[in-house]
Short mmCIF file of C-alpha atoms and ligand atoms in Angstrom, two decimals:
data_model
loop_
_atom_site.label_atom_id
_atom_site.label_comp_id
_atom_site.label_asym_id
_atom_site.label_seq_id
_atom_site.Cartn_x
_atom_site.Cartn_y
_atom_site.Cartn_z
CA MET M 1 0.00 0.00 0.00
CA CYS M 2 1.37 3.39 -0.85
CA ALA M 3 2.11 5.66 2.05
CA ARG M 4 -0.41 8.27 0.95
CA LEU M 5 -3.29 5.76 0.75
CA PHE M 6 -2.31 4.31 4.11
CA THR M 7 -2.40 7.78 5.68
CA ARG M 8 -5.79 8.44 4.12
CA ARG M 9 -7.17 5.16 5.50
CA LEU M 10 -5.72 5.93 8.89
CA ARG M 11 -7.45 9.29 8.84
CA ALA M 12 -10.74 7.67 7.82
CA ALA M 13 -10.43 5.17 10.67
CA ALA M 14 -9.68 7.95 13.11
CA THR M 15 -12.80 9.84 12.17
CA ALA M 16 -14.95 6.68 12.21
CA VAL M 17 -13.89 5.75 15.74
CA ARG M 18 -14.98 8.76 17.75
CA PRO M 19 -13.95 9.04 21.36
CA PRO M 20 -16.75 8.21 23.80
CA ALA M 21 -18.87 11.26 24.47
CA ARG M 22 -17.98 12.89 27.76
CA LYS M 23 -20.59 12.49 30.47
CA ILE M 24 -21.83 15.63 32.07
CA SER M 25 -23.70 16.30 35.26
CA ASN M 26 -24.98 12.79 35.42
CA HIS M 27 -25.42 12.67 39.17
CA ASN M 28 -28.60 11.13 40.30
CA PHE M 29 -29.89 13.56 42.88
CA GLU M 30 -33.47 12.38 42.70
CA VAL M 31 -32.82 9.87 45.47
CA ASN M 32 -30.78 12.38 47.45
CA PRO M 33 -31.68 15.82 46.15
CA ILE M 34 -29.95 19.03 47.14
CA VAL M 35 -32.76 20.63 49.10
CA PRO M 36 -32.57 24.39 49.44
CA VAL M 37 -33.42 26.11 52.72
CA PHE M 38 -32.76 29.72 51.59
CA TRP M 39 -32.77 31.20 55.06
CA ARG M 40 -30.75 30.11 58.09
CA GLU M 41 -32.85 32.24 60.43
CA LYS M 42 -30.19 34.81 61.03
CA GLU M 43 -30.34 38.52 60.34
CA VAL M 44 -27.96 39.26 57.49
CA ILE M 45 -29.04 42.88 57.01
CA ASN M 46 -31.39 44.77 59.30
CA SER M 47 -34.63 45.16 57.35
CA GLU M 48 -34.81 48.86 58.24
CA LYS M 49 -31.85 49.34 55.94
CA TYR M 50 -33.76 48.31 52.82
CA ILE M 51 -37.50 48.65 53.57
CA ILE M 52 -39.10 52.06 53.00
CA ASP M 53 -42.53 52.51 54.58
CA THR M 54 -44.83 53.87 51.88
CA THR M 55 -48.11 53.60 53.81
CA ASN M 56 -48.95 57.28 53.54
CA GLU M 57 -47.04 58.03 50.35
CA ASN M 58 -48.60 59.20 47.11
CA MET M 59 -47.28 56.74 44.55
CA ALA M 60 -49.98 56.59 41.88
CA ASP M 61 -48.20 59.08 39.60
CA GLY M 62 -44.83 57.36 39.85
CA PRO M 63 -41.58 59.02 40.95
CA LYS M 64 -42.48 62.28 39.16
CA GLY M 65 -45.41 62.73 41.54
CA ASN M 66 -43.27 62.07 44.63
CA PRO M 67 -39.63 63.05 43.99
CA GLN M 68 -38.78 62.95 47.69
CA LEU M 69 -39.69 59.27 47.93
CA ALA M 70 -37.88 58.63 44.65
CA ARG M 71 -34.67 60.16 46.02
CA LYS M 72 -34.94 58.04 49.14
CA MET M 73 -35.51 54.93 47.04
CA ARG M 74 -32.45 55.69 44.95
CA LYS M 75 -30.28 56.30 48.00
CA VAL M 76 -31.25 53.02 49.67
CA PHE M 77 -30.74 51.08 46.47
CA ASP M 78 -27.30 52.61 45.89
CA GLU M 79 -26.21 51.92 49.44
CA VAL M 80 -27.59 48.42 49.95
CA GLY M 81 -28.26 47.05 46.46
CA LEU M 82 -31.78 46.24 47.61
CA VAL M 83 -34.83 48.40 48.23
CA LEU M 84 -38.36 47.36 49.14
CA LEU M 85 -41.20 49.88 49.00
CA ARG M 86 -43.88 48.57 51.32
CA GLY M 87 -47.15 49.74 52.78
CA ASN M 88 -49.11 51.27 49.90
CA ARG M 89 -51.41 48.35 49.20
CA GLU M 90 -53.40 50.17 46.52
CA MET M 91 -50.35 49.95 44.32
CA GLY M 92 -51.02 46.22 43.96
CA ASP M 93 -53.92 47.10 41.65
CA ASN M 94 -51.87 49.58 39.65
CA LEU M 95 -49.20 47.66 37.77
CA GLU M 96 -48.49 50.58 35.44
CA ALA M 97 -47.58 52.77 38.41
CA MET M 98 -45.51 50.02 40.05
CA LYS M 99 -43.62 49.72 36.79
CA LEU M 100 -42.80 53.45 36.89
CA TRP M 101 -41.16 52.99 40.30
CA ALA M 102 -39.16 49.97 39.13
CA GLU M 103 -38.12 51.89 36.02
CA PHE M 104 -36.80 54.65 38.19
CA ILE M 105 -34.10 52.26 39.43
CA PHE M 106 -33.71 50.36 36.15
CA PRO M 107 -34.46 52.98 33.47
CA SER M 108 -33.67 51.08 30.30
CA LEU M 109 -35.77 47.99 30.54
CA SER M 110 -34.44 44.85 28.88
CA LYS M 111 -36.34 42.44 26.75
CA TYR M 112 -36.16 38.92 28.10
CA GLU M 113 -34.10 37.63 25.21
CA ALA M 114 -32.13 34.42 25.76
CA GLY M 115 -33.95 34.01 29.05
CA ALA M 116 -34.24 30.68 30.78
CA ASN M 117 -37.92 30.66 31.50
CA ALA M 118 -40.92 30.85 29.29
CA ARG M 119 -42.14 34.27 30.31
CA LYS M 120 -45.10 36.04 28.93
CA GLY M 121 -45.60 39.78 29.06
CA ILE M 122 -48.36 41.10 31.34
CA ILE M 123 -47.93 44.65 30.09
CA PRO M 124 -44.94 45.74 27.97
CA ASN M 125 -41.68 44.90 29.78
CA VAL M 126 -43.42 43.34 32.77
CA TYR M 127 -43.23 39.56 32.80
CA GLU M 128 -44.76 36.69 34.69
CA ILE M 129 -42.49 34.58 36.86
CA GLY M 130 -42.61 31.70 34.39
CA ALA M 131 -41.99 28.90 36.92
CA PRO M 132 -44.46 26.52 38.59
CA LYS M 133 -45.23 27.08 42.27
CA GLU M 134 -44.39 23.45 43.10
CA ALA M 135 -40.73 23.94 42.12
CA TRP M 136 -38.02 25.42 44.28
CA LEU M 137 -35.94 27.99 42.47
CA HIS M 138 -32.37 27.79 43.73
CA PHE M 139 -30.55 31.04 44.40
CA HIS M 140 -29.27 32.54 41.17
CA HIS M 141 -28.26 35.74 39.46
CA GLU M 142 -30.56 36.63 36.59
CA MET M 143 -29.18 35.71 33.16
CA ALA M 144 -25.72 34.72 34.40
CA TYR M 145 -25.43 32.01 31.75
CA VAL M 146 -24.85 34.30 28.77
CA ASN M 147 -22.33 37.05 28.12
CA GLU M 148 -25.04 39.71 28.24
CA SER M 149 -26.64 39.89 31.62
CA VAL M 150 -28.84 42.39 33.45
CA ASN M 151 -27.78 44.68 36.27
CA GLY M 152 -30.90 44.11 38.31
CA ILE M 153 -34.36 42.69 38.68
CA ALA M 154 -37.50 44.17 40.20
CA PHE M 155 -40.61 42.47 41.49
CA CYS M 156 -44.02 44.13 41.73
CA CYS M 157 -46.45 42.33 44.02
CA ARG M 158 -50.01 42.39 42.72
CA GLU M 159 -51.31 39.68 45.04
CA ALA M 160 -49.68 38.09 48.09
CA ILE M 161 -50.53 35.16 50.37
CA GLU M 162 -49.87 37.00 53.68
CA ASP M 163 -50.58 34.04 55.95
CA PRO M 164 -49.85 34.99 59.58
CA GLU M 165 -49.51 31.29 60.47
CA ASP M 166 -46.91 30.74 57.78
CA PRO M 167 -45.51 34.15 56.85
CA LEU M 168 -42.78 32.80 54.57
CA ARG M 169 -45.16 30.86 52.33
CA GLY M 170 -44.66 32.35 48.88
CA ALA M 171 -41.71 34.50 50.00
CA THR M 172 -38.81 35.31 47.70
CA PHE M 173 -35.34 35.13 49.23
CA VAL M 174 -32.31 37.18 48.36
CA SER M 175 -28.71 36.37 49.23
CA GLU M 176 -26.17 39.03 50.14
CA ASN M 177 -23.40 38.40 47.69
CA PHE M 178 -20.33 39.97 49.27
CA GLY M 179 -20.74 37.41 52.04
CA ALA M 180 -21.42 34.53 49.62
CA THR M 181 -18.36 35.50 47.57
CA ASP M 182 -16.09 35.60 50.62
CA ASP M 183 -17.42 32.21 51.70
CA ILE M 184 -16.95 30.47 48.37
CA LEU M 185 -13.45 31.83 47.86
CA ALA M 186 -12.50 30.32 51.20
CA THR M 187 -13.30 26.84 49.84
CA GLU M 188 -11.38 24.57 47.50
CA PHE M 189 -14.42 24.53 45.24
CA GLY M 190 -14.41 28.33 45.03
CA GLN M 191 -10.76 28.32 44.06
CA LYS M 192 -11.44 25.75 41.33
CA LEU M 193 -14.32 27.86 40.07
CA LYS M 194 -12.06 30.91 40.05
CA ASN M 195 -9.30 29.10 38.15
CA LYS M 196 -11.34 27.02 35.72
CA GLY M 197 -14.47 29.07 35.08
CA ILE M 198 -17.81 27.47 34.30
CA CYS M 199 -19.58 26.00 31.27
CA TYR M 200 -23.34 26.39 30.96
CA ILE M 201 -25.08 23.84 28.78
CA ARG M 202 -28.61 24.82 27.90
CA CYS M 203 -30.93 23.17 25.42
CA LEU M 204 -34.06 24.74 24.03
CA THR M 205 -37.03 23.01 22.51
CA ASN M 206 -38.64 23.74 19.18
CA LYS M 207 -42.12 25.21 19.59
CA GLU M 208 -43.31 23.47 16.41
CA ARG M 209 -43.06 20.21 18.34
CA TYR M 210 -45.40 21.22 21.14
CA SER M 211 -48.84 22.74 21.14
CA ASN M 212 -48.30 23.99 24.68
CA MET M 213 -45.55 24.06 27.28
CA ASP M 214 -46.47 20.88 29.14
CA GLY M 215 -43.36 19.01 30.08
CA VAL M 216 -41.17 21.38 28.17
CA TYR M 217 -38.78 23.93 29.53
CA ASN M 218 -38.49 26.71 26.97
CA HIS M 219 -38.67 27.07 23.21
CA TRP M 220 -35.83 28.76 21.39
CA GLN M 221 -38.40 30.79 19.46
CA TYR M 222 -39.50 32.46 22.73
CA SER M 223 -36.05 32.69 24.23
CA PHE M 224 -34.55 34.41 21.18
CA MET M 225 -37.78 36.07 20.08
CA THR M 226 -37.68 34.82 16.50
CA ASP M 227 -39.12 31.90 14.52
CA CYS M 228 -36.08 31.68 12.24
CA PRO M 229 -33.45 29.14 13.37
CA LYS M 230 -30.65 31.01 11.61
CA GLU M 231 -31.58 34.24 13.34
CA ALA M 232 -31.89 32.42 16.68
CA GLU M 233 -28.42 30.99 16.16
CA ARG M 234 -27.05 34.42 15.24
CA ARG M 235 -28.54 35.93 18.38
CA ALA M 236 -27.24 33.06 20.50
CA LYS M 237 -23.72 33.50 19.11
CA ALA M 238 -23.91 37.24 19.75
CA LYS M 239 -24.43 36.31 23.38
CA GLY M 240 -21.29 34.20 23.38
CA LEU M 241 -22.98 30.82 22.98
CA GLU M 242 -21.74 27.86 20.95
CA VAL M 243 -24.70 26.38 19.09
CA SER M 244 -25.49 22.96 17.67
CA TRP M 245 -28.79 21.46 16.59
CA GLY M 246 -30.19 18.09 17.56
CA GLU M 247 -33.11 16.16 16.16
CA ASN M 248 -36.51 17.86 15.88
CA GLY M 249 -35.01 21.33 15.90
CA TYR M 250 -33.60 20.87 19.44
CA MET M 251 -31.22 23.75 20.01
CA LYS M 252 -28.16 22.99 22.13
CA THR M 253 -25.97 25.77 23.46
CA LYS M 254 -22.78 26.03 25.48
CA CYS M 255 -21.33 29.08 27.16
CA TYR M 256 -17.83 29.15 28.67
CA ILE M 257 -17.55 32.05 31.07
CA SER M 258 -16.30 33.10 34.49
CA GLY M 259 -18.26 31.98 37.53
CA PHE M 260 -17.65 35.48 38.90
CA GLU M 261 -18.41 38.95 37.64
CA TYR M 262 -16.44 42.12 38.16
CA HIS M 263 -18.52 44.72 39.98
CA PRO M 264 -17.21 48.17 39.06
CA GLN M 265 -18.77 50.05 42.01
CA SER M 266 -17.05 47.90 44.61
CA ASN M 267 -14.02 47.12 42.44
CA ARG M 268 -14.16 43.41 43.19
CA ASN M 269 -15.20 40.16 41.59
CA LEU M 270 -18.49 38.81 42.91
CA LEU M 271 -19.88 35.28 42.70
CA TYR M 272 -22.15 35.16 39.65
CA SER M 273 -23.01 31.50 39.13
CA ALA M 274 -25.20 28.97 40.91
CA ILE M 275 -26.68 25.49 40.90
CA ALA M 276 -29.77 26.98 39.25
CA ASP M 277 -28.24 26.13 35.88
CA HIS M 278 -27.73 22.47 36.71
CA SER M 279 -30.18 19.65 35.86
CA ALA M 280 -31.03 19.68 39.60
CA TRP M 281 -32.96 22.93 38.95
CA PHE M 282 -35.81 20.66 37.89
CA ASP M 283 -35.78 18.25 40.84
CA GLN M 284 -39.22 19.49 41.92
CA TRP M 285 -40.48 20.83 38.60
CA PRO M 286 -43.67 18.99 37.60
CA THR M 287 -43.38 17.07 34.32
CA VAL M 288 -39.68 17.93 33.83
CA MET M 289 -38.62 16.22 37.09
CA GLU M 290 -39.55 12.84 35.61
CA LYS M 291 -36.89 13.27 32.94
CA PRO M 292 -33.32 12.07 33.56
CA TYR M 293 -30.39 14.43 33.95
CA MET M 294 -28.62 15.38 30.73
CA LYS M 295 -25.91 12.80 30.07
CA THR M 296 -23.89 14.28 27.25
CA PHE M 297 -23.95 17.51 25.33
CA GLU M 298 -23.52 15.79 21.97
CA GLY M 299 -26.28 13.27 22.59
CA ALA M 300 -28.68 15.54 24.43
CA THR M 301 -32.32 15.09 23.47
CA GLU M 302 -35.59 16.59 24.54
CA GLU M 303 -36.20 13.40 26.55
CA GLU M 304 -33.65 14.65 29.09
CA ARG M 305 -33.55 17.72 31.30
CA PRO M 306 -32.24 20.63 29.29
CA LEU M 307 -29.65 22.10 31.70
CA ALA M 308 -26.18 21.11 32.87
CA ILE M 309 -23.10 22.82 34.26
CA THR M 310 -19.46 21.79 34.40
CA PHE M 311 -16.25 23.58 35.19
CA GLY M 312 -14.82 25.54 32.28
CA ASP M 313 -12.45 22.67 31.41
CA ASP M 314 -15.49 20.36 30.94
CA SER M 315 -14.74 18.47 34.15
CA GLU M 316 -17.67 17.62 36.39
CA MET M 317 -18.63 19.22 39.65
CA THR M 318 -19.16 16.69 42.42
CA ARG M 319 -22.29 16.58 44.51
CA GLU M 320 -20.32 17.94 47.48
CA GLU M 321 -19.13 20.85 45.39
CA LEU M 322 -22.66 21.60 44.25
CA GLN M 323 -23.84 21.48 47.86
CA THR M 324 -21.17 24.07 48.69
CA PHE M 325 -22.53 26.17 45.84
CA VAL M 326 -25.94 26.21 47.57
CA ASP M 327 -24.57 26.62 51.12
CA VAL M 328 -22.58 29.80 50.47
CA TYR M 329 -25.69 31.59 49.24
CA GLU M 330 -27.93 30.26 51.98
CA ASN M 331 -25.52 31.45 54.66
CA HIS M 332 -26.46 34.95 53.56
CA GLY M 333 -30.15 34.47 52.75
CA ILE M 334 -32.78 37.10 53.57
CA PRO M 335 -36.54 36.50 53.21
CA LEU M 336 -38.81 38.96 51.42
CA ALA M 337 -42.28 37.93 52.62
CA TRP M 338 -44.50 39.62 50.07
CA GLN M 339 -47.31 42.02 50.89
CA LYS M 340 -49.72 43.37 48.30
CA GLY M 341 -48.31 46.50 46.64
CA ASP M 342 -44.65 45.70 47.45
CA ILE M 343 -42.08 46.90 44.93
CA ALA M 344 -38.59 45.42 45.32
CA ALA M 345 -35.56 46.41 43.25
CA ILE M 346 -32.62 44.03 43.54
CA CYS M 347 -29.08 44.58 42.26
CA ASN M 348 -28.12 41.50 40.29
CA TYR M 349 -24.44 41.78 41.31
CA ARG M 350 -24.91 42.35 44.99
CA PHE M 351 -27.74 39.86 45.51
CA ALA M 352 -28.87 36.49 44.24
CA HIS M 353 -32.56 35.58 44.44
CA GLY M 354 -34.63 32.40 44.67
CA ARG M 355 -37.66 30.91 46.38
CA LEU M 356 -39.16 27.82 48.00
CA PRO M 357 -42.09 25.91 46.51
CA PHE M 358 -45.40 27.12 47.85
CA SER M 359 -49.02 26.02 47.99
CA LEU M 360 -52.15 28.11 47.58
CA ALA M 361 -55.34 27.53 49.54
CA GLU M 362 -58.63 28.22 47.83
CA GLY M 363 -59.04 31.93 47.17
CA GLU M 364 -55.36 32.69 47.76
CA GLN M 365 -53.25 34.32 45.10
CA ARG M 366 -49.59 35.16 44.69
CA GLU M 367 -48.85 37.28 41.67
CA LEU M 368 -45.58 39.02 40.99
CA GLY M 369 -44.66 41.06 37.93
CA VAL M 370 -40.99 40.84 36.93
CA ILE M 371 -39.07 43.76 35.50
CA LEU M 372 -35.51 43.33 34.29
CA GLY M 373 -32.78 45.91 34.71
CA GLN M 374 -30.41 47.20 32.11
CA MET M 375 -28.59 44.78 29.87
CA TYR M 376 -24.83 44.87 30.15
CA LYS M 377 -21.97 43.02 28.53
CA ARG M 378 -20.37 40.70 31.04
CA LEU M 379 -16.72 41.34 31.85
CA GLY M 380 -16.17 38.17 33.86
CA GLN M 381 -13.50 38.28 36.54
CA LYS M 382 -10.58 40.69 36.75
CA ASP M 383 -7.25 39.33 37.94
CA ASP M 384 -6.53 42.23 40.26
CA ALA M 385 -9.98 42.47 41.84
CA TRP M 386 -10.15 39.61 44.33
FE1 FE2 X 401 -34.73 34.79 38.53
#
């Protein structure tokens, strides 16, 4: 055999025998799930520092009608990274006015493009939560899994449970992130995360395959706000994602990025990643929880859960490491037990947010409008800002 032919055959053999696909995030947590607690019953920040009593405040005309309150709101938000306007219950029936207050903190509202959840607009730029009440939502920073994130998130409470017997039912929790960052950097896991970065694997279903959302996480058409796969791919790549397509128009994306984010105001890197982007996100999510964890990126199908995370060198995180990921946030958890008319603005750098599952008795409602802050291009971590 001539040398050239032999080389060609060798090459053909090499491409035919592919290395076994790497397994990712294939821990079976269903028998031993990572159960979030969110709050360790300690006071992380005195609530007087971030709650503004608005009982007797005129708020119906937005910040223009009450500049004094607006200034106070701005000051508290700048100082703490969290502000909760509470007491004016009539605001709960006036979503347009609540939006004006949220917009005062986050003036250029972002469209929920590339978002994780299937969110529908209530009024322009105000979204539903997009997650079932039965599921816990692990602490996370909003849109940390793409290179364009948002600087904050606001919640407007239209209806709340307000059960005196169980005041935290339906509460949202925030986690103070300077503390969480210090804690994680003190662990071996935190140092690995700092040195290796993180890879987010996210798959999106094709809406043509489903008449509704039952059992399905999110369609790429909604996430990227287009029905054209080429355009969706272009938008995904613009957000730093690697894209490949599976069967039935199943869109598979990967994003290699830092697990931290440089925060210019404090001149330090803050923790900006969480277990919320792991298959375990769905451990209590009706219809998706029955599906197995994603086993490989290459072989991922819509029969598996659509999320996975690894370190940035594609190596797996152990269950212990993922537990540490949850613990550092929970050590700094703060409950926000909603009352009708509450408006909360949360800095996405300085706080993570999440919630427990909750139940609703007959006649009870819990309705929050979500408003996203300004979009910004992620910088990742800076070497001299630890
Ligand atoms: Fe969120």
